mmCIF file of C-alpha atoms in Angstrom:
data_model
loop_
_atom_site.group_PDB
_atom_site.id
_atom_site.type_symbol
_atom_site.label_atom_id
_atom_site.label_comp_id
_atom_site.label_asym_id
_atom_site.label_seq_id
_atom_site.Cartn_x
_atom_site.Cartn_y
_atom_site.Cartn_z
ATOM 1 C CA MET A 205 102.087 93.704 103.398
ATOM 2 C CA SER A 206 99.201 93.838 105.851
ATOM 3 C CA ALA A 207 95.921 95.291 104.610
ATOM 4 C CA ASN A 208 95.773 97.224 107.869
ATOM 5 C CA LEU A 209 99.290 98.647 107.614
ATOM 6 C CA ARG A 210 99.684 101.948 109.441
ATOM 7 C CA VAL A 211 102.343 104.387 108.275
ATOM 8 C CA GLY A 212 103.661 107.283 110.337
ATOM 9 C CA PHE A 213 105.818 110.227 109.261
ATOM 10 C CA ILE A 214 108.087 111.965 111.739
ATOM 11 C CA GLY A 215 108.340 115.240 109.888
ATOM 12 C CA ALA A 216 105.646 116.703 107.664
ATOM 13 C CA GLY A 217 107.503 118.537 104.909
ATOM 14 C CA LYS A 218 106.998 118.331 101.159
ATOM 15 C CA MET A 219 108.457 114.843 100.735
ATOM 16 C CA ALA A 220 106.345 113.422 103.557
ATOM 17 C CA SER A 221 103.249 115.056 102.087
ATOM 18 C CA ALA A 222 104.059 113.720 98.601
ATOM 19 C CA LEU A 223 104.524 110.182 99.895
ATOM 20 C CA ALA A 224 101.379 110.334 102.027
ATOM 21 C CA GLN A 225 99.279 111.434 99.053
ATOM 22 C CA GLY A 226 100.837 108.728 96.916
ATOM 23 C CA PHE A 227 100.208 105.989 99.492
ATOM 24 C CA ILE A 228 96.570 107.042 99.833
ATOM 25 C CA LYS A 229 95.972 107.304 96.073
ATOM 26 C CA GLY A 230 97.763 104.014 95.473
ATOM 27 C CA GLN A 231 95.772 102.293 98.224
ATOM 28 C CA ALA A 232 98.914 101.213 100.029
ATOM 29 C CA VAL A 233 96.917 101.894 103.186
ATOM 30 C CA LYS A 234 93.295 100.978 103.883
ATOM 31 C CA CYS A 235 92.257 104.598 104.431
ATOM 32 C CA ALA A 236 93.769 108.029 105.020
ATOM 33 C CA SER A 237 93.391 107.685 108.784
ATOM 34 C CA HIS A 238 95.970 104.867 108.648
ATOM 35 C CA VAL A 239 98.562 107.527 107.791
ATOM 36 C CA SER A 240 99.829 109.895 110.481
ATOM 37 C CA ALA A 241 102.395 112.636 110.804
ATOM 38 C CA SER A 242 104.052 114.527 113.631
ATOM 39 C CA CYS A 243 106.024 117.737 113.931
ATOM 40 C CA PRO A 244 106.745 120.328 116.648
ATOM 41 C CA ILE A 245 104.005 122.792 117.547
ATOM 42 C CA ALA A 246 106.183 125.575 116.109
ATOM 43 C CA ASP A 247 105.838 123.895 112.691
ATOM 44 C CA LYS A 248 102.142 123.051 112.989
ATOM 45 C CA HIS A 249 101.381 124.708 109.636
ATOM 46 C CA LEU A 250 103.190 121.791 107.986
ATOM 47 C CA LEU A 251 100.431 119.453 109.159
ATOM 48 C CA GLU A 252 97.659 121.257 107.264
ATOM 49 C CA ASN A 253 98.130 119.183 104.092
ATOM 50 C CA MET A 254 98.050 115.994 106.149
ATOM 51 C CA LYS A 255 94.854 117.064 107.905
ATOM 52 C CA GLN A 256 93.181 117.903 104.593
ATOM 53 C CA MET A 257 94.009 114.406 103.349
ATOM 54 C CA GLY A 258 92.335 112.890 106.417
ATOM 55 C CA CYS A 259 95.543 111.754 108.116
ATOM 56 C CA GLN A 260 96.073 111.751 111.856
ATOM 57 C CA THR A 261 98.393 114.453 113.169
ATOM 58 C CA PHE A 262 100.453 114.761 116.325
ATOM 59 C CA HIS A 263 102.925 117.046 118.008
ATOM 60 C CA CYS A 264 104.356 114.115 119.963
ATOM 61 C CA ASN A 265 106.557 111.552 118.214
ATOM 62 C CA LYS A 266 105.838 108.949 120.871
ATOM 63 C CA GLU A 267 102.094 109.132 120.161
ATOM 64 C CA LEU A 268 102.798 108.650 116.465
ATOM 65 C CA MET A 269 105.019 105.645 117.180
ATOM 66 C CA ASP A 270 102.237 103.993 119.170
ATOM 67 C CA CYS A 271 99.878 103.942 116.174
ATOM 68 C CA SER A 272 102.363 103.114 113.378
ATOM 69 C CA ASP A 273 103.769 99.867 111.987
ATOM 70 C CA VAL A 274 106.181 101.577 109.590
ATOM 71 C CA VAL A 275 107.741 104.863 110.702
ATOM 72 C CA ILE A 276 109.271 107.102 108.059
ATOM 73 C CA LEU A 277 111.913 109.488 109.356
ATOM 74 C CA ALA A 278 111.248 112.492 107.131
ATOM 75 C CA VAL A 279 113.131 115.225 108.966
ATOM 76 C CA LYS A 280 116.118 117.177 107.686
ATOM 77 C CA PRO A 281 119.491 115.473 108.285
ATOM 78 C CA GLN A 282 120.580 118.065 110.849
ATOM 79 C CA ILE A 283 117.389 117.453 112.849
ATOM 80 C CA MET A 284 117.846 113.691 113.033
ATOM 81 C CA PRO A 285 120.135 113.711 116.140
ATOM 82 C CA LEU A 286 117.417 115.623 118.003
ATOM 83 C CA VAL A 287 114.653 113.202 117.012
ATOM 84 C CA LEU A 288 116.231 109.779 117.485
ATOM 85 C CA PRO A 289 116.857 109.934 121.266
ATOM 86 C CA ASP A 290 113.194 110.813 121.747
ATOM 87 C CA ILE A 291 112.014 107.566 120.120
ATOM 88 C CA LYS A 292 114.937 105.268 120.944
ATOM 89 C CA SER A 293 113.009 103.192 123.477
ATOM 90 C CA LEU A 294 110.044 102.650 121.135
ATOM 91 C CA VAL A 295 111.614 101.297 117.954
ATOM 92 C CA ALA A 296 112.078 97.614 118.837
ATOM 93 C CA SER A 297 109.036 96.307 116.944
ATOM 94 C CA LYS A 298 108.875 99.016 114.299
ATOM 95 C CA LEU A 299 110.238 99.126 110.780
ATOM 96 C CA MET A 300 112.082 102.448 110.569
ATOM 97 C CA VAL A 301 112.628 104.031 107.146
ATOM 98 C CA SER A 302 114.921 107.057 106.890
ATOM 99 C CA ILE A 303 114.625 109.326 103.849
ATOM 100 C CA ALA A 304 117.167 111.857 105.149
ATOM 101 C CA ALA A 305 119.888 112.572 102.597
ATOM 102 C CA GLY A 306 123.424 111.718 103.663
ATOM 103 C CA VAL A 307 122.535 109.981 106.949
ATOM 104 C CA GLN A 308 124.083 106.511 106.859
ATOM 105 C CA LEU A 309 122.664 103.302 108.283
ATOM 106 C CA ALA A 310 125.527 102.950 110.783
ATOM 107 C CA GLN A 311 124.785 106.388 112.188
ATOM 108 C CA LEU A 312 121.071 105.651 112.491
ATOM 109 C CA GLN A 313 121.789 102.287 114.104
ATOM 110 C CA ALA A 314 124.162 103.863 116.622
ATOM 111 C CA ASP A 315 121.687 106.589 117.583
ATOM 112 C CA LEU A 316 118.830 104.106 118.070
ATOM 113 C CA ASN A 317 119.936 100.640 119.165
ATOM 114 C CA PRO A 318 121.642 97.563 117.661
ATOM 115 C CA ASP A 319 118.348 95.677 117.343
ATOM 116 C CA SER A 320 116.566 98.392 115.374
ATOM 117 C CA LYS A 321 115.147 97.452 111.983
ATOM 118 C CA ILE A 322 116.312 100.354 109.822
ATOM 119 C CA VAL A 323 116.002 100.983 106.097
ATOM 120 C CA ARG A 324 117.641 103.896 104.316
ATOM 121 C CA LEU A 325 115.602 105.005 101.318
ATOM 122 C CA MET A 326 115.751 107.831 98.780
ATOM 123 C CA PRO A 327 112.434 108.683 97.056
ATOM 124 C CA ASN A 328 111.506 111.671 94.926
ATOM 125 C CA THR A 329 108.508 113.986 94.794
ATOM 126 C CA PRO A 330 106.778 112.477 91.706
ATOM 127 C CA CYS A 331 105.599 109.842 94.205
ATOM 128 C CA ILE A 332 102.653 112.214 94.652
ATOM 129 C CA VAL A 333 101.397 111.240 91.162
ATOM 130 C CA ARG A 334 102.632 107.639 91.551
ATOM 131 C CA GLU A 335 105.456 108.187 89.061
ATOM 132 C CA GLY A 336 108.228 108.298 91.621
ATOM 133 C CA VAL A 337 111.424 106.322 91.796
ATOM 134 C CA SER A 338 112.926 105.109 95.060
ATOM 135 C CA VAL A 339 115.962 103.065 96.036
ATOM 136 C CA PHE A 340 116.735 101.544 99.403
ATOM 137 C CA CYS A 341 119.256 99.579 101.412
ATOM 138 C CA SER A 342 118.624 97.692 104.621
ATOM 139 C CA GLY A 343 120.308 97.383 107.986
ATOM 140 C CA PRO A 344 121.405 94.019 109.436
ATOM 141 C CA GLN A 345 118.240 93.478 111.504
ATOM 142 C CA VAL A 346 115.837 93.959 108.589
ATOM 143 C CA THR A 347 114.140 90.708 107.544
ATOM 144 C CA PRO A 348 113.164 89.551 104.037
ATOM 145 C CA GLN A 349 109.553 90.178 105.046
ATOM 146 C CA ASP A 350 110.453 93.759 106.026
ATOM 147 C CA ASN A 351 112.134 94.267 102.646
ATOM 148 C CA ALA A 352 109.002 92.942 100.951
ATOM 149 C CA THR A 353 106.913 95.457 102.902
ATOM 150 C CA VAL A 354 109.165 98.323 101.754
ATOM 151 C CA LYS A 355 108.970 97.181 98.122
ATOM 152 C CA GLN A 356 105.193 96.803 98.216
ATOM 153 C CA LEU A 357 104.637 100.106 100.026
ATOM 154 C CA PHE A 358 106.847 102.248 97.828
ATOM 155 C CA GLY A 359 105.939 100.213 94.745
ATOM 156 C CA THR A 360 102.472 101.763 94.951
ATOM 157 C CA VAL A 361 103.962 105.216 94.239
ATOM 158 C CA GLY A 362 106.424 104.336 91.461
ATOM 159 C CA GLN A 363 109.477 102.197 90.866
ATOM 160 C CA ILE A 364 111.518 100.771 93.747
ATOM 161 C CA ASP A 365 114.938 99.101 93.673
ATOM 162 C CA GLU A 366 117.292 97.739 96.314
ATOM 163 C CA VAL A 367 120.913 98.902 96.015
ATOM 164 C CA LYS A 368 124.151 98.949 97.980
ATOM 165 C CA GLU A 369 124.365 101.805 100.457
ATOM 166 C CA SER A 370 127.447 103.133 98.674
ATOM 167 C CA MET A 371 125.145 104.060 95.765
ATOM 168 C CA ILE A 372 122.568 106.049 97.726
ATOM 169 C CA ASP A 373 124.334 109.427 97.548
ATOM 170 C CA ALA A 374 124.694 109.143 93.773
ATOM 171 C CA VAL A 375 121.039 108.159 93.545
ATOM 172 C CA THR A 376 120.218 111.355 95.424
ATOM 173 C CA GLY A 377 122.167 113.302 92.813
ATOM 174 C CA VAL A 378 120.316 111.647 89.922
ATOM 175 C CA SER A 379 116.719 110.969 90.962
ATOM 176 C CA GLY A 380 116.356 112.502 94.432
ATOM 177 C CA SER A 381 117.304 115.982 93.216
ATOM 178 C CA GLY A 382 116.591 115.184 89.577
ATOM 179 C CA PRO A 383 112.990 116.442 89.344
ATOM 180 C CA ALA A 384 114.278 119.977 89.935
ATOM 181 C CA TYR A 385 116.652 119.627 86.966
ATOM 182 C CA MET A 386 113.761 118.449 84.816
ATOM 183 C CA TYR A 387 111.501 121.312 85.924
ATOM 184 C CA LEU A 388 114.241 123.767 84.963
ATOM 185 C CA ILE A 389 114.469 122.202 81.499
ATOM 186 C CA ILE A 390 110.675 122.242 81.102
ATOM 187 C CA GLU A 391 110.576 125.904 82.099
ATOM 188 C CA ALA A 392 113.380 126.769 79.671
ATOM 189 C CA MET A 393 111.718 124.886 76.807
ATOM 190 C CA ALA A 394 108.412 126.612 77.520
ATOM 191 C CA ASP A 395 110.102 130.025 77.679
ATOM 192 C CA GLY A 396 111.657 129.259 74.316
ATOM 193 C CA GLY A 397 108.248 128.420 72.916
ATOM 194 C CA VAL A 398 106.732 131.613 74.279
ATOM 195 C CA LYS A 399 109.593 133.570 72.728
ATOM 196 C CA GLN A 400 108.634 132.019 69.407
ATOM 197 C CA GLY A 401 104.977 133.021 69.822
ATOM 198 C CA LEU A 402 103.317 130.082 71.598
ATOM 199 C CA PRO A 403 100.734 130.697 74.345
ATOM 200 C CA ARG A 404 102.247 130.082 77.799
ATOM 201 C CA ASP A 405 99.870 127.274 78.824
ATOM 202 C CA LEU A 406 100.384 125.413 75.552
ATOM 203 C CA ALA A 407 104.164 125.827 75.777
ATOM 204 C CA TYR A 408 104.245 124.282 79.268
ATOM 205 C CA LYS A 409 101.961 121.441 78.172
ATOM 206 C CA LEU A 410 104.118 120.646 75.149
ATOM 207 C CA ALA A 411 107.364 120.767 77.121
ATOM 208 C CA ALA A 412 106.086 118.679 80.041
ATOM 209 C CA GLN A 413 104.442 115.993 77.925
ATOM 210 C CA THR A 414 107.519 115.796 75.713
ATOM 211 C CA MET A 415 109.610 115.010 78.803
ATOM 212 C CA VAL A 416 107.071 112.420 80.002
ATOM 213 C CA GLY A 417 107.020 110.779 76.578
ATOM 214 C CA ALA A 418 110.789 110.729 76.202
ATOM 215 C CA GLY A 419 111.176 109.100 79.611
ATOM 216 C CA ARG A 420 108.532 106.520 78.792
ATOM 217 C CA MET A 421 110.306 105.710 75.516
ATOM 218 C CA VAL A 422 113.542 104.947 77.395
ATOM 219 C CA LEU A 423 111.788 102.829 80.035
ATOM 220 C CA ASP A 424 109.400 100.914 77.779
ATOM 221 C CA THR A 425 111.617 100.277 74.743
ATOM 222 C CA HIS A 426 114.830 99.579 76.711
ATOM 223 C CA THR A 427 116.620 101.441 73.923
ATOM 224 C CA HIS A 428 119.764 103.457 74.631
ATOM 225 C CA PRO A 429 118.970 107.201 74.833
ATOM 226 C CA ALA A 430 121.644 107.907 72.230
ATOM 227 C CA VAL A 431 119.864 105.634 69.738
ATOM 228 C CA LEU A 432 116.509 107.283 70.441
ATOM 229 C CA LYS A 433 118.150 110.684 70.021
ATOM 230 C CA ASP A 434 119.655 109.675 66.668
ATOM 231 C CA GLU A 435 116.223 108.528 65.457
ATOM 232 C CA VAL A 436 114.890 112.083 65.890
ATOM 233 C CA CYS A 437 117.795 113.735 64.075
ATOM 234 C CA SER A 438 117.373 114.026 60.317
ATOM 235 C CA PRO A 439 120.488 115.046 58.310
ATOM 236 C CA GLY A 440 120.682 118.829 58.194
ATOM 237 C CA GLY A 441 117.354 119.066 60.033
ATOM 238 C CA THR A 442 115.914 121.140 62.852
ATOM 239 C CA THR A 443 116.709 118.725 65.695
ATOM 240 C CA ILE A 444 120.404 118.231 64.936
ATOM 241 C CA THR A 445 120.748 122.002 64.582
ATOM 242 C CA ALA A 446 119.159 122.449 68.015
ATOM 243 C CA LEU A 447 121.385 119.747 69.539
ATOM 244 C CA ASP A 448 124.454 121.443 68.124
ATOM 245 C CA MET A 449 123.456 124.582 70.023
ATOM 246 C CA LEU A 450 122.904 122.602 73.252
ATOM 247 C CA GLU A 451 126.313 120.960 72.954
ATOM 248 C CA LYS A 452 127.984 124.321 72.378
ATOM 249 C CA SER A 453 126.177 125.658 75.448
ATOM 250 C CA GLY A 454 127.525 122.804 77.582
ATOM 251 C CA LEU A 455 124.167 121.311 78.597
ATOM 252 C CA ARG A 456 125.503 117.767 78.925
ATOM 253 C CA THR A 457 128.483 118.835 81.061
ATOM 254 C CA SER A 458 126.315 121.117 83.213
ATOM 255 C CA ILE A 459 123.908 118.303 84.075
ATOM 256 C CA MET A 460 126.736 115.883 84.837
ATOM 257 C CA GLN A 461 128.303 118.497 87.118
ATOM 258 C CA ALA A 462 124.951 119.085 88.818
ATOM 259 C CA VAL A 463 124.650 115.375 89.650
ATOM 260 C CA GLU A 464 128.228 115.389 90.986
ATOM 261 C CA ALA A 465 127.590 118.488 93.109
ATOM 262 C CA ALA A 466 124.429 117.022 94.649
ATOM 263 C CA THR A 467 126.199 113.727 95.366
ATOM 264 C CA LYS A 468 129.124 115.485 97.067
ATOM 265 C CA ARG A 469 126.728 117.604 99.107
ATOM 266 C CA CYS A 470 125.259 114.420 100.622
ATOM 267 C CA THR A 471 128.661 113.589 102.121
ATOM 268 C CA GLN A 472 128.925 117.058 103.693
ATOM 269 C CA ILE A 473 125.617 116.924 105.594
#
């Protein structure tokens, strides 16, 4: 990956902002001015975060394309057909990375041109603190060097894996949408703590760090979650009593159904 790599975002929503902050903090780019973003004048308020970071901002996608080596398509799926014709003639030498849920490589290739170098990638918002997880698949014109650039760029903001495109929708259901599931659990745990008399700020801190620690245990020990769970459960103890309540409440089934619903929604976009 070039030390002078320039990254442009077409679209300046929350995911684009999270990635931009992560790239800057992780020194994936030489300086903040090597990151740019564009959006319509009607949405100019979305560019404020980018400006505060020191990024370049535009209201013209063609201007952004001119100063970018890697262009990240960060618009909503329904907006993509409006954006692609505008940049179709400019993509030949660019590496295009789409983070739009449900938009397949074949569709992107057809709306641009057969020679376009297109990557489909699904990140998540913890990229902002460099604890994200992203997966990607590549179109036929993408070179091994391009793949290396994607891995190095997104590797600065978390974990990155290459997968088959058929897996991307399920990935969206697990990790793309997953932070929201985790925030809901953190909030519920904290509310439970407050109900039992804990101060609100301490309850949130305990719940959030417990989730961070549990995730790190799974990743670093390579131990099955069920084994780690069993290690916390003493016979007749507090944890197994709590788990019994969660099972009766259908937590496991609810989360599995949430992942399924998010995955199916990708195919409907």
